[in-house]
Amino acid sequence: ASTVAQKRWNLSDFDIGKPLGRGKFGHVYLAREKRSNHIVALKVLFKSQLQQSQVEHQLRREVEIQSHLRNPNILRLYGYFYDQKRVYLILEYAARGELYKELQKCKYFSERRAATYVASLARALIYCHGKHVIHRDIKPENLLIGAQGELKIADFGWSVHTFNRRRTMCGTLDYLPPEMVESVEHDASVDIWSLGILCYEFLYGVPPFEAMEHSDTYRRIVQVDLKFPPKPIVSPSAKDLISQMLVKESSQRLPLHKLLEHPWIVQNADPSG
Ligand SMILES: Cn1ncc2ncnc(NCCc3cnc(NC(=O)Nc4cccc(C(F)(F)F)c4)s3)c21
């Protein structure tokens, strides 16, 4: 039988449902594939905008990379199709939506919830790095929540196979490690830095180097100006983990498999993830 990936899809294969969100390049809709009744998310991208931003090659790379990734904490990209004006991404549907909205609602997460998310992201990144893929854009906006509350990394639009490493700047600087902000060579340890930023933001509700001006954020990142506010109360063990991840020298950052053995993760993360 032909797998999902080989079928040539088109819009008439789907019933389109409610909008799920809108990104810079287009909107996402709930959709049902008519023959199988399979619920998916359909991201609609305008070719004109992709051409304007010269990102078509990134989209092709994303589709290529995603077609080889299978992990419970990585949102599946089942396939794509296009018509005259648009490109459509057929995506796994994450029933509990966007993590950043959940973080805004709760202000910050409990240590158990934060550690559970960080551990599942670490496992997903170990899987990606094992396939020589670095995501490079780990931030709350790219994280979704599945039906059982599990975290799913989405949007590999900035991911690369680790032999080519160039990247142009775009989007928030907050999650970028020093070597990317300074635009020098970088490797999989960039995702360890971003995971450290995320862990801080899960616990405090804001990323550690946030500042009013880009120039101030830039300076705080390259100086690793890491401060832990007195509120909310966060365990010393959590601060120890974050301090081992937000290290300027990329080779000195805590490796992801060591993160899974860190006491804060062992004592707080729910093993099911
Ligand atoms: C909101 N929401 N709620 C539930 C839910 N369930 C599933 N998905 C959702 N949202 C979509 C999440 C995405 C996954 N993969 C993406 N990929 C992408 O957007 N790629 C992409 C776009 C434009 C340009 C480029 C390029 F060219 F620069 F590379 C790359 S977006 C959901």
mmCIF file of C-alpha atoms and ligand atoms in Angstrom:
data_model
loop_
_atom_site.group_PDB
_atom_site.id
_atom_site.type_symbol
_atom_site.label_atom_id
_atom_site.label_comp_id
_atom_site.label_asym_id
_atom_site.label_seq_id
_atom_site.Cartn_x
_atom_site.Cartn_y
_atom_site.Cartn_z
ATOM 1 C CA ALA A 1 0.000 0.000 0.000
ATOM 2 C CA SER A 2 1.290 3.507 -0.731
ATOM 3 C CA THR A 3 2.318 5.359 2.417
ATOM 4 C CA VAL A 4 0.765 8.721 3.288
ATOM 5 C CA ALA A 5 3.883 10.525 2.092
ATOM 6 C CA GLN A 6 3.708 9.262 -1.516
ATOM 7 C CA LYS A 7 0.049 10.203 -2.150
ATOM 8 C CA ARG A 8 -0.456 13.429 -4.108
ATOM 9 C CA TRP A 9 -2.778 15.424 -1.908
ATOM 10 C CA ASN A 10 -5.041 18.309 -2.879
ATOM 11 C CA LEU A 11 -7.421 20.633 -1.090
ATOM 12 C CA SER A 12 -10.526 18.654 -2.107
ATOM 13 C CA ASP A 13 -9.211 15.729 -0.001
ATOM 14 C CA PHE A 14 -9.958 17.763 3.140
ATOM 15 C CA ASP A 15 -12.883 19.325 4.989
ATOM 16 C CA ILE A 16 -11.540 22.567 6.461
ATOM 17 C CA GLY A 17 -12.486 23.436 10.071
ATOM 18 C CA LYS A 18 -11.805 26.269 12.513
ATOM 19 C CA PRO A 19 -8.661 28.402 12.378
ATOM 20 C CA LEU A 20 -6.061 27.162 14.904
ATOM 21 C CA GLY A 21 -3.641 30.071 14.688
ATOM 22 C CA ARG A 22 -1.958 32.508 12.398
ATOM 23 C CA GLY A 23 1.789 32.682 11.765
ATOM 24 C CA LYS A 24 3.974 35.172 9.907
ATOM 25 C CA PHE A 25 3.562 33.291 6.610
ATOM 26 C CA GLY A 26 -0.003 32.063 6.823
ATOM 27 C CA HIS A 27 -2.824 30.542 8.823
ATOM 28 C CA VAL A 28 -3.333 27.088 10.295
ATOM 29 C CA TYR A 29 -6.713 25.319 10.140
ATOM 30 C CA LEU A 30 -8.170 22.222 11.688
ATOM 31 C CA ALA A 31 -8.953 19.817 8.851
ATOM 32 C CA ARG A 32 -10.266 16.313 8.263
ATOM 33 C CA GLU A 33 -8.982 14.092 5.475
ATOM 34 C CA LYS A 34 -12.237 12.878 3.896
ATOM 35 C CA ARG A 35 -11.393 9.247 3.090
ATOM 36 C CA SER A 36 -9.802 8.324 6.435
ATOM 37 C CA ASN A 37 -11.614 10.892 8.655
ATOM 38 C CA HIS A 38 -8.120 11.566 10.033
ATOM 39 C CA ILE A 39 -7.969 14.944 11.851
ATOM 40 C CA VAL A 40 -4.941 17.061 10.903
ATOM 41 C CA ALA A 41 -3.745 20.665 11.024
ATOM 42 C CA LEU A 42 -3.353 22.320 7.644
ATOM 43 C CA LYS A 43 -0.919 25.228 7.415
ATOM 44 C CA VAL A 44 -1.575 27.435 4.398
ATOM 45 C CA LEU A 45 1.410 29.447 3.127
ATOM 46 C CA PHE A 46 1.252 32.035 0.355
ATOM 47 C CA LYS A 47 3.839 31.405 -2.367
ATOM 48 C CA SER A 48 4.155 35.166 -2.907
ATOM 49 C CA GLN A 49 5.268 35.687 0.689
ATOM 50 C CA LEU A 50 7.658 32.735 0.585
ATOM 51 C CA GLN A 51 9.206 34.096 -2.614
ATOM 52 C CA GLN A 52 9.399 37.630 -1.163
ATOM 53 C CA SER A 53 11.263 36.315 1.910
ATOM 54 C CA GLN A 54 13.381 33.916 -0.221
ATOM 55 C CA VAL A 55 12.687 31.038 2.183
ATOM 56 C CA GLU A 56 11.493 28.408 -0.294
ATOM 57 C CA HIS A 57 14.746 26.445 0.205
ATOM 58 C CA GLN A 58 14.125 26.447 3.989
ATOM 59 C CA LEU A 59 10.634 25.069 3.463
ATOM 60 C CA ARG A 60 11.962 22.322 1.202
ATOM 61 C CA ARG A 61 14.604 21.522 3.860
ATOM 62 C CA GLU A 62 11.932 21.420 6.569
ATOM 63 C CA VAL A 63 9.794 18.977 4.571
ATOM 64 C CA GLU A 64 12.860 16.846 3.794
ATOM 65 C CA ILE A 65 14.088 16.815 7.429
ATOM 66 C CA GLN A 66 10.627 16.225 8.888
ATOM 67 C CA SER A 67 9.929 13.296 6.570
ATOM 68 C CA HIS A 68 12.649 11.330 8.432
ATOM 69 C CA LEU A 69 11.713 12.307 12.017
ATOM 70 C CA ARG A 70 9.434 10.067 14.091
ATOM 71 C CA ASN A 71 9.300 10.918 17.806
ATOM 72 C CA PRO A 72 6.383 11.356 20.253
ATOM 73 C CA ASN A 73 7.678 14.848 21.180
ATOM 74 C CA ILE A 74 8.104 16.057 17.591
ATOM 75 C CA LEU A 75 5.017 17.218 15.685
ATOM 76 C CA ARG A 76 4.695 15.112 12.535
ATOM 77 C CA LEU A 77 4.676 16.768 9.095
ATOM 78 C CA TYR A 78 2.801 14.149 7.059
ATOM 79 C CA GLY A 79 3.247 15.833 3.664
ATOM 80 C CA TYR A 80 2.509 18.891 1.594
ATOM 81 C CA PHE A 81 0.828 19.965 -1.601
ATOM 82 C CA TYR A 82 0.397 23.224 -3.482
ATOM 83 C CA ASP A 83 -1.905 25.030 -5.897
ATOM 84 C CA GLN A 84 -1.528 28.183 -7.986
ATOM 85 C CA LYS A 85 -0.978 30.556 -5.045
ATOM 86 C CA ARG A 86 -0.432 28.515 -1.909
ATOM 87 C CA VAL A 87 1.631 25.756 -0.321
ATOM 88 C CA TYR A 88 -0.165 23.525 2.213
ATOM 89 C CA LEU A 89 1.592 21.644 5.038
ATOM 90 C CA ILE A 90 -0.311 18.589 6.343
ATOM 91 C CA LEU A 91 0.559 18.455 10.053
ATOM 92 C CA GLU A 92 -0.230 16.323 13.082
ATOM 93 C CA TYR A 93 -2.931 18.086 15.112
ATOM 94 C CA ALA A 94 -1.875 19.041 18.672
ATOM 95 C CA ALA A 95 -5.208 18.969 20.498
ATOM 96 C CA ARG A 96 -4.204 21.181 23.471
ATOM 97 C CA GLY A 97 -2.735 23.923 21.293
ATOM 98 C CA GLU A 98 0.120 26.326 21.828
ATOM 99 C CA LEU A 99 2.390 26.129 24.859
ATOM 100 C CA TYR A 100 3.074 29.879 24.960
ATOM 101 C CA LYS A 101 -0.650 30.542 25.540
ATOM 102 C CA GLU A 102 -0.610 28.056 28.433
ATOM 103 C CA LEU A 103 2.483 29.818 29.853
ATOM 104 C CA GLN A 104 0.801 33.236 29.540
ATOM 105 C CA LYS A 105 -2.273 31.865 31.332
ATOM 106 C CA CYS A 106 -0.314 30.255 34.210
ATOM 107 C CA LYS A 107 2.348 33.029 34.309
ATOM 108 C CA TYR A 108 4.911 30.302 35.121
ATOM 109 C CA PHE A 109 4.882 26.504 35.609
ATOM 110 C CA SER A 110 5.443 24.357 38.698
ATOM 111 C CA GLU A 111 8.882 22.740 38.976
ATOM 112 C CA ARG A 112 7.320 19.358 38.220
ATOM 113 C CA ARG A 113 5.605 20.574 35.050
ATOM 114 C CA ALA A 114 8.704 22.509 33.933
ATOM 115 C CA ALA A 115 10.998 19.521 34.547
ATOM 116 C CA THR A 116 8.612 17.161 32.723
ATOM 117 C CA TYR A 117 8.576 19.473 29.674
ATOM 118 C CA VAL A 118 12.362 19.989 29.745
ATOM 119 C CA ALA A 119 12.993 16.233 29.973
ATOM 120 C CA SER A 120 10.683 15.469 27.038
ATOM 121 C CA LEU A 121 12.317 18.223 24.960
ATOM 122 C CA ALA A 122 15.759 16.870 25.859
ATOM 123 C CA ARG A 123 14.721 13.385 24.664
ATOM 124 C CA ALA A 124 13.353 14.842 21.404
ATOM 125 C CA LEU A 125 16.566 16.834 20.849
ATOM 126 C CA ILE A 126 18.759 13.783 21.611
ATOM 127 C CA TYR A 127 16.750 12.015 18.890
ATOM 128 C CA CYS A 128 17.209 14.931 16.428
ATOM 129 C CA HIS A 129 20.936 15.337 17.162
ATOM 130 C CA GLY A 130 21.318 11.572 16.672
ATOM 131 C CA LYS A 131 20.067 12.192 13.139
ATOM 132 C CA HIS A 132 22.434 15.187 12.730
ATOM 133 C CA VAL A 133 19.504 17.607 12.800
ATOM 134 C CA ILE A 134 19.635 20.742 14.946
ATOM 135 C CA HIS A 135 16.368 22.626 15.418
ATOM 136 C CA ARG A 136 17.901 26.069 16.141
ATOM 137 C CA ASP A 137 14.563 27.689 16.926
ATOM 138 C CA ILE A 138 13.451 26.164 20.244
ATOM 139 C CA LYS A 139 11.086 28.727 21.831
ATOM 140 C CA PRO A 140 7.578 28.655 23.366
ATOM 141 C CA GLU A 141 5.947 29.712 20.056
ATOM 142 C CA ASN A 142 7.258 26.512 18.432
ATOM 143 C CA LEU A 143 5.972 24.177 21.138
ATOM 144 C CA LEU A 144 2.532 22.574 21.053
ATOM 145 C CA ILE A 145 0.670 20.352 23.504
ATOM 146 C CA GLY A 146 -0.793 16.993 22.479
ATOM 147 C CA ALA A 147 -4.058 15.445 23.653
ATOM 148 C CA GLN A 148 -2.368 13.747 26.655
ATOM 149 C CA GLY A 149 -0.575 16.958 27.689
ATOM 150 C CA GLU A 150 2.698 15.905 26.052
ATOM 151 C CA LEU A 151 4.940 18.541 24.499
ATOM 152 C CA LYS A 152 5.590 18.558 20.740
ATOM 153 C CA ILE A 153 8.361 20.494 19.012
ATOM 154 C CA ALA A 154 6.963 22.066 15.836
ATOM 155 C CA ASP A 155 8.172 24.194 12.950
ATOM 156 C CA PHE A 156 11.492 22.895 11.693
ATOM 157 C CA GLY A 157 11.608 25.874 9.339
ATOM 158 C CA TRP A 158 14.989 26.877 10.825
ATOM 159 C CA SER A 159 16.399 23.386 11.333
ATOM 160 C CA VAL A 160 19.468 22.156 9.462
ATOM 161 C CA HIS A 161 21.523 19.057 8.949
ATOM 162 C CA THR A 162 24.700 19.832 10.832
ATOM 163 C CA PHE A 163 26.995 19.989 7.809
ATOM 164 C CA ASN A 164 25.718 23.404 6.713
ATOM 165 C CA ARG A 165 25.470 25.967 9.479
ATOM 166 C CA ARG A 166 24.747 29.409 8.041
ATOM 167 C CA ARG A 167 21.719 31.253 9.387
ATOM 168 C CA THR A 168 20.317 34.724 8.747
ATOM 169 C CA MET A 169 18.898 36.610 11.727
ATOM 170 C CA CYS A 170 15.141 36.853 12.139
ATOM 171 C CA GLY A 171 12.577 36.754 14.913
ATOM 172 C CA THR A 172 13.304 37.202 18.613
ATOM 173 C CA LEU A 173 16.916 37.159 19.784
ATOM 174 C CA ASP A 174 15.950 35.959 23.274
ATOM 175 C CA TYR A 175 16.609 32.269 22.621
ATOM 176 C CA LEU A 176 19.796 32.612 20.562
ATOM 177 C CA PRO A 177 23.091 31.481 22.138
ATOM 178 C CA PRO A 178 26.160 33.732 22.004
ATOM 179 C CA GLU A 179 27.718 31.977 19.007
ATOM 180 C CA MET A 180 24.578 32.573 16.924
ATOM 181 C CA VAL A 181 24.111 36.153 18.106
ATOM 182 C CA GLU A 182 27.766 36.706 17.192
ATOM 183 C CA SER A 183 27.026 34.689 14.021
ATOM 184 C CA VAL A 184 30.036 32.413 14.324
ATOM 185 C CA GLU A 185 30.167 28.652 13.685
ATOM 186 C CA HIS A 186 27.586 26.736 15.709
ATOM 187 C CA ASP A 187 26.582 23.119 16.337
ATOM 188 C CA ALA A 188 23.952 21.016 18.123
ATOM 189 C CA SER A 189 24.848 22.667 21.451
ATOM 190 C CA VAL A 190 22.815 25.694 20.316
ATOM 191 C CA ASP A 191 19.710 23.647 21.167
ATOM 192 C CA ILE A 192 21.089 23.000 24.686
ATOM 193 C CA TRP A 193 21.391 26.774 25.218
ATOM 194 C CA SER A 194 17.810 27.356 23.956
ATOM 195 C CA LEU A 195 16.516 24.565 26.206
ATOM 196 C CA GLY A 196 18.212 26.332 29.139
ATOM 197 C CA ILE A 197 16.461 29.572 28.164
ATOM 198 C CA LEU A 198 13.158 27.687 27.988
ATOM 199 C CA CYS A 199 13.700 26.045 31.375
ATOM 200 C CA TYR A 200 14.272 29.501 32.927
ATOM 201 C CA GLU A 201 11.167 30.892 31.195
ATOM 202 C CA PHE A 202 9.005 27.928 32.312
ATOM 203 C CA LEU A 203 10.007 28.659 35.942
ATOM 204 C CA TYR A 204 10.047 32.504 35.943
ATOM 205 C CA GLY A 205 7.599 33.345 33.136
ATOM 206 C CA VAL A 206 10.160 35.480 31.251
ATOM 207 C CA PRO A 207 13.365 34.587 29.355
ATOM 208 C CA PRO A 208 16.575 35.390 31.340
ATOM 209 C CA PHE A 209 18.119 38.045 29.039
ATOM 210 C CA GLU A 210 14.945 39.957 28.196
ATOM 211 C CA ALA A 211 15.485 43.716 27.818
ATOM 212 C CA MET A 212 13.668 46.659 26.280
ATOM 213 C CA GLU A 213 16.207 47.163 23.493
ATOM 214 C CA HIS A 214 17.649 44.533 21.135
ATOM 215 C CA SER A 215 21.107 45.920 21.877
ATOM 216 C CA ASP A 216 20.632 45.275 25.610
ATOM 217 C CA THR A 217 19.390 41.725 25.016
ATOM 218 C CA TYR A 218 22.360 41.144 22.711
ATOM 219 C CA ARG A 219 24.800 42.382 25.397
ATOM 220 C CA ARG A 220 23.155 40.341 28.166
ATOM 221 C CA ILE A 221 23.356 37.173 26.010
ATOM 222 C CA VAL A 222 27.015 37.533 25.055
ATOM 223 C CA GLN A 223 27.905 38.406 28.661
ATOM 224 C CA VAL A 224 25.651 35.568 29.926
ATOM 225 C CA ASP A 225 24.228 38.093 32.391
ATOM 226 C CA LEU A 226 22.180 35.405 34.216
ATOM 227 C CA LYS A 227 20.225 36.582 37.277
ATOM 228 C CA PHE A 228 17.618 34.634 39.300
ATOM 229 C CA PRO A 229 14.869 36.882 40.763
ATOM 230 C CA PRO A 230 13.792 36.230 44.409
ATOM 231 C CA LYS A 231 10.203 35.531 43.195
ATOM 232 C CA PRO A 232 8.854 33.035 42.280
ATOM 233 C CA ILE A 233 10.749 30.718 44.640
ATOM 234 C CA VAL A 234 12.813 28.271 42.545
ATOM 235 C CA SER A 235 14.883 25.408 43.962
ATOM 236 C CA PRO A 236 18.708 25.730 43.960
ATOM 237 C CA SER A 237 18.798 22.470 42.006
ATOM 238 C CA ALA A 238 16.820 24.039 39.120
ATOM 239 C CA LYS A 239 19.156 27.076 39.128
ATOM 240 C CA ASP A 240 22.135 24.715 39.057
ATOM 241 C CA LEU A 241 20.776 22.967 35.929
ATOM 242 C CA ILE A 242 20.067 26.277 34.144
ATOM 243 C CA SER A 243 23.553 27.559 35.063
ATOM 244 C CA GLN A 244 25.108 24.440 33.499
ATOM 245 C CA MET A 245 23.201 24.977 30.229
ATOM 246 C CA LEU A 246 23.632 28.753 29.800
ATOM 247 C CA VAL A 247 27.396 28.605 29.373
ATOM 248 C CA LYS A 248 29.059 30.811 26.749
ATOM 249 C CA GLU A 249 31.600 28.196 25.655
ATOM 250 C CA SER A 250 29.311 25.812 23.714
ATOM 251 C CA SER A 251 31.498 22.756 24.386
ATOM 252 C CA GLN A 252 31.100 23.305 28.130
ATOM 253 C CA ARG A 253 27.277 23.183 28.115
ATOM 254 C CA LEU A 254 25.709 20.235 29.956
ATOM 255 C CA PRO A 255 25.184 17.455 27.355
ATOM 256 C CA LEU A 256 21.534 16.475 26.923
ATOM 257 C CA HIS A 257 22.018 12.903 28.185
ATOM 258 C CA LYS A 258 23.624 14.339 31.356
ATOM 259 C CA LEU A 259 20.615 16.686 31.716
ATOM 260 C CA LEU A 260 18.355 13.628 31.994
ATOM 261 C CA GLU A 261 20.480 12.431 34.957
ATOM 262 C CA HIS A 262 20.493 15.839 36.725
ATOM 263 C CA PRO A 263 18.915 15.585 40.244
ATOM 264 C CA TRP A 264 16.341 18.318 39.468
ATOM 265 C CA ILE A 265 15.097 16.375 36.426
ATOM 266 C CA VAL A 266 15.254 12.971 38.181
ATOM 267 C CA GLN A 267 13.322 14.300 41.199
ATOM 268 C CA ASN A 268 10.737 16.404 39.323
ATOM 269 C CA ALA A 269 10.107 15.105 35.802
ATOM 270 C CA ASP A 270 7.171 12.760 35.282
ATOM 271 C CA PRO A 271 8.763 9.764 33.496
ATOM 272 C CA SER A 272 5.843 9.441 31.008
ATOM 273 C CA GLY A 273 6.715 12.920 29.668
HETATM 274 C C1 LIG B 1 -1.663 26.437 16.359
HETATM 275 N N1 LIG B 1 -1.964 25.004 16.491
HETATM 276 N N2 LIG B 1 -2.872 24.521 17.375
HETATM 277 C C2 LIG B 1 -2.923 23.207 17.275
HETATM 278 C C3 LIG B 1 -2.028 22.799 16.279
HETATM 279 N N3 LIG B 1 -1.705 21.583 15.791
HETATM 280 C C4 LIG B 1 -0.784 21.533 14.816
HETATM 281 N N4 LIG B 1 -0.159 22.618 14.277
HETATM 282 C C5 LIG B 1 -0.475 23.831 14.761
HETATM 283 N N5 LIG B 1 0.158 24.917 14.224
HETATM 284 C C6 LIG B 1 1.165 24.778 13.176
HETATM 285 C C7 LIG B 1 2.507 24.383 13.804
HETATM 286 C C8 LIG B 1 3.552 24.185 12.741
HETATM 287 C C9 LIG B 1 4.257 23.047 12.496
HETATM 288 N N6 LIG B 1 5.162 23.140 11.499
HETATM 289 C C10 LIG B 1 5.195 24.335 10.955
HETATM 290 N N7 LIG B 1 6.080 24.630 9.929
HETATM 291 C C11 LIG B 1 6.113 25.865 9.357
HETATM 292 O O1 LIG B 1 5.346 26.762 9.673
HETATM 293 N N8 LIG B 1 7.083 25.986 8.400
HETATM 294 C C12 LIG B 1 7.326 27.134 7.698
HETATM 295 C C13 LIG B 1 6.374 28.127 7.529
HETATM 296 C C14 LIG B 1 6.732 29.253 6.776
HETATM 297 C C15 LIG B 1 7.994 29.407 6.216
HETATM 298 C C16 LIG B 1 8.896 28.383 6.424
HETATM 299 C C17 LIG B 1 10.275 28.512 5.844
HETATM 300 F F1 LIG B 1 10.119 28.563 4.523
HETATM 301 F F2 LIG B 1 10.816 29.662 6.300
HETATM 302 F F3 LIG B 1 11.027 27.493 6.192
HETATM 303 C C18 LIG B 1 8.599 27.267 7.159
HETATM 304 S S1 LIG B 1 4.080 25.388 11.659
HETATM 305 C C19 LIG B 1 -1.427 23.957 15.788
#
